[in-house]
Coordinates of N, CA and C in Angstrom, one line a residue:
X1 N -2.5 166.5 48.5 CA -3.6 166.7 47.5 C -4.7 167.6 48.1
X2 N -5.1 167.3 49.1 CA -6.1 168.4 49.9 C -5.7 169.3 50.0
X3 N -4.7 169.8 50.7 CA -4.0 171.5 51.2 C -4.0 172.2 49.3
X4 N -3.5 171.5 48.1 CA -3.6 171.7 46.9 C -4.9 172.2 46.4
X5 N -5.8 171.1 46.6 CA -7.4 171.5 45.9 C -7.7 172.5 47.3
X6 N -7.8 173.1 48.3 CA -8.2 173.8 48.8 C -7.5 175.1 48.7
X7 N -6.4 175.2 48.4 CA -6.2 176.5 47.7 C -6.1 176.9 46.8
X8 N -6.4 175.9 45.4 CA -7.1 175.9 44.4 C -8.4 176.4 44.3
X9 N -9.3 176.1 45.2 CA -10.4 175.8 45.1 C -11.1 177.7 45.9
X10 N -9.8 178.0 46.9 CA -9.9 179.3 47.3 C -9.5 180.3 46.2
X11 N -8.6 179.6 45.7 CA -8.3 181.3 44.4 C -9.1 181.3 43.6
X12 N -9.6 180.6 43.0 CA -10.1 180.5 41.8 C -11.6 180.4 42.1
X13 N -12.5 179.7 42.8 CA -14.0 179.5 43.2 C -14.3 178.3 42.4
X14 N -13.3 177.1 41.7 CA -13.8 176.3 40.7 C -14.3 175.4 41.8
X15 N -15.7 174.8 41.4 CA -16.5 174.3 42.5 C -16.4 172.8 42.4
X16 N -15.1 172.1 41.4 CA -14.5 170.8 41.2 C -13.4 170.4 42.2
X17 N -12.8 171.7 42.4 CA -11.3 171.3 43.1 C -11.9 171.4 44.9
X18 N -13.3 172.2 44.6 CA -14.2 171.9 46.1 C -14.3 170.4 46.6
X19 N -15.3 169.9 44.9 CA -15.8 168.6 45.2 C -14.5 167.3 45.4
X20 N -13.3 167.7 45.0 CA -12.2 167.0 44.9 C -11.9 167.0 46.5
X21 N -11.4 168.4 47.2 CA -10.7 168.4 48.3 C -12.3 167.7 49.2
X22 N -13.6 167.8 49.2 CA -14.2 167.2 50.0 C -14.3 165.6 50.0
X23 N -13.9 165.5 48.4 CA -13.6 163.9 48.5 C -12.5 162.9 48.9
X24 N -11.9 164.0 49.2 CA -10.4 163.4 49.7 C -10.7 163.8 51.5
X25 N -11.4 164.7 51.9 CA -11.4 164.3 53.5 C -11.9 163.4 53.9
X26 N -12.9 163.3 52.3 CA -14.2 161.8 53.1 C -13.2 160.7 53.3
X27 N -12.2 160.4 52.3 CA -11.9 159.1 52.1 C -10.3 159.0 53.0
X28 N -10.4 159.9 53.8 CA -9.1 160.4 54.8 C -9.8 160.2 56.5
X29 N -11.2 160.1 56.3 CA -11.7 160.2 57.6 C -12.0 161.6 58.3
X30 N -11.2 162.7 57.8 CA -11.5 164.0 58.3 C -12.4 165.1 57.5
X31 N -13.0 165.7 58.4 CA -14.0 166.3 57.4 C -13.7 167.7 58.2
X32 N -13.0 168.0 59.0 CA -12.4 169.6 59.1 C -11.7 170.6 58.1
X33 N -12.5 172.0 58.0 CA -12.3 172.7 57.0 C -10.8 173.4 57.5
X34 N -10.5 173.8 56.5 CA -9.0 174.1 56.7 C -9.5 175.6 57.3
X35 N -8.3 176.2 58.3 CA -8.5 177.3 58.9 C -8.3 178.8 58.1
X36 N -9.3 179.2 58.8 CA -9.6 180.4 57.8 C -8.1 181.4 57.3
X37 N -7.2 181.3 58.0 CA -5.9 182.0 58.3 C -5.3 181.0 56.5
X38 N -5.7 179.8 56.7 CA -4.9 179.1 55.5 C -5.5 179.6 54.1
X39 N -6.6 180.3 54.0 CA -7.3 180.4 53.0 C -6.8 181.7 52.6
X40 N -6.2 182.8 53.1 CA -5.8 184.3 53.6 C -4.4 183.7 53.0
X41 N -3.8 182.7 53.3 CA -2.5 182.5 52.3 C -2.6 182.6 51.3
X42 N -3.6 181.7 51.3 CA -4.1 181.3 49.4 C -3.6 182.4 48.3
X43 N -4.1 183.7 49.1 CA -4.3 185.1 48.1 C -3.0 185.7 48.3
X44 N -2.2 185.0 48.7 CA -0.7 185.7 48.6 C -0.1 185.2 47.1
X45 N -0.5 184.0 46.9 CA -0.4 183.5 45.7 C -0.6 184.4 44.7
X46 N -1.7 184.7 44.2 CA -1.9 185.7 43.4 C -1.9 187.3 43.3
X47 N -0.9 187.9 42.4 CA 0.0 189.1 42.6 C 0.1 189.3 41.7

């Protein structure tokens, strides 16, 4: 669900699938942002 709302949240800028994937690291214990290289995938997506 995180790797999901975070590249969600990268294509689109919806600032829910933000507050979603930050609520899912809180409640995972990890609060590291995904690497910038994964966010650079994201836009392979959209074509």
């Amino acid at each position: 669900m995180r790797d999901f709302s975070w590249k969600y949240f990268s294509m689109t800028g919806d600032v829910d699938a933000y507050l979603l994937y930050k609520e899912v690291n809180t409640r995972d214990g990890d609060e590291a942002e995904p690497e910038e290289e994964d966010a650079l995938d994201a836009a392979d997506w959209v074509q």
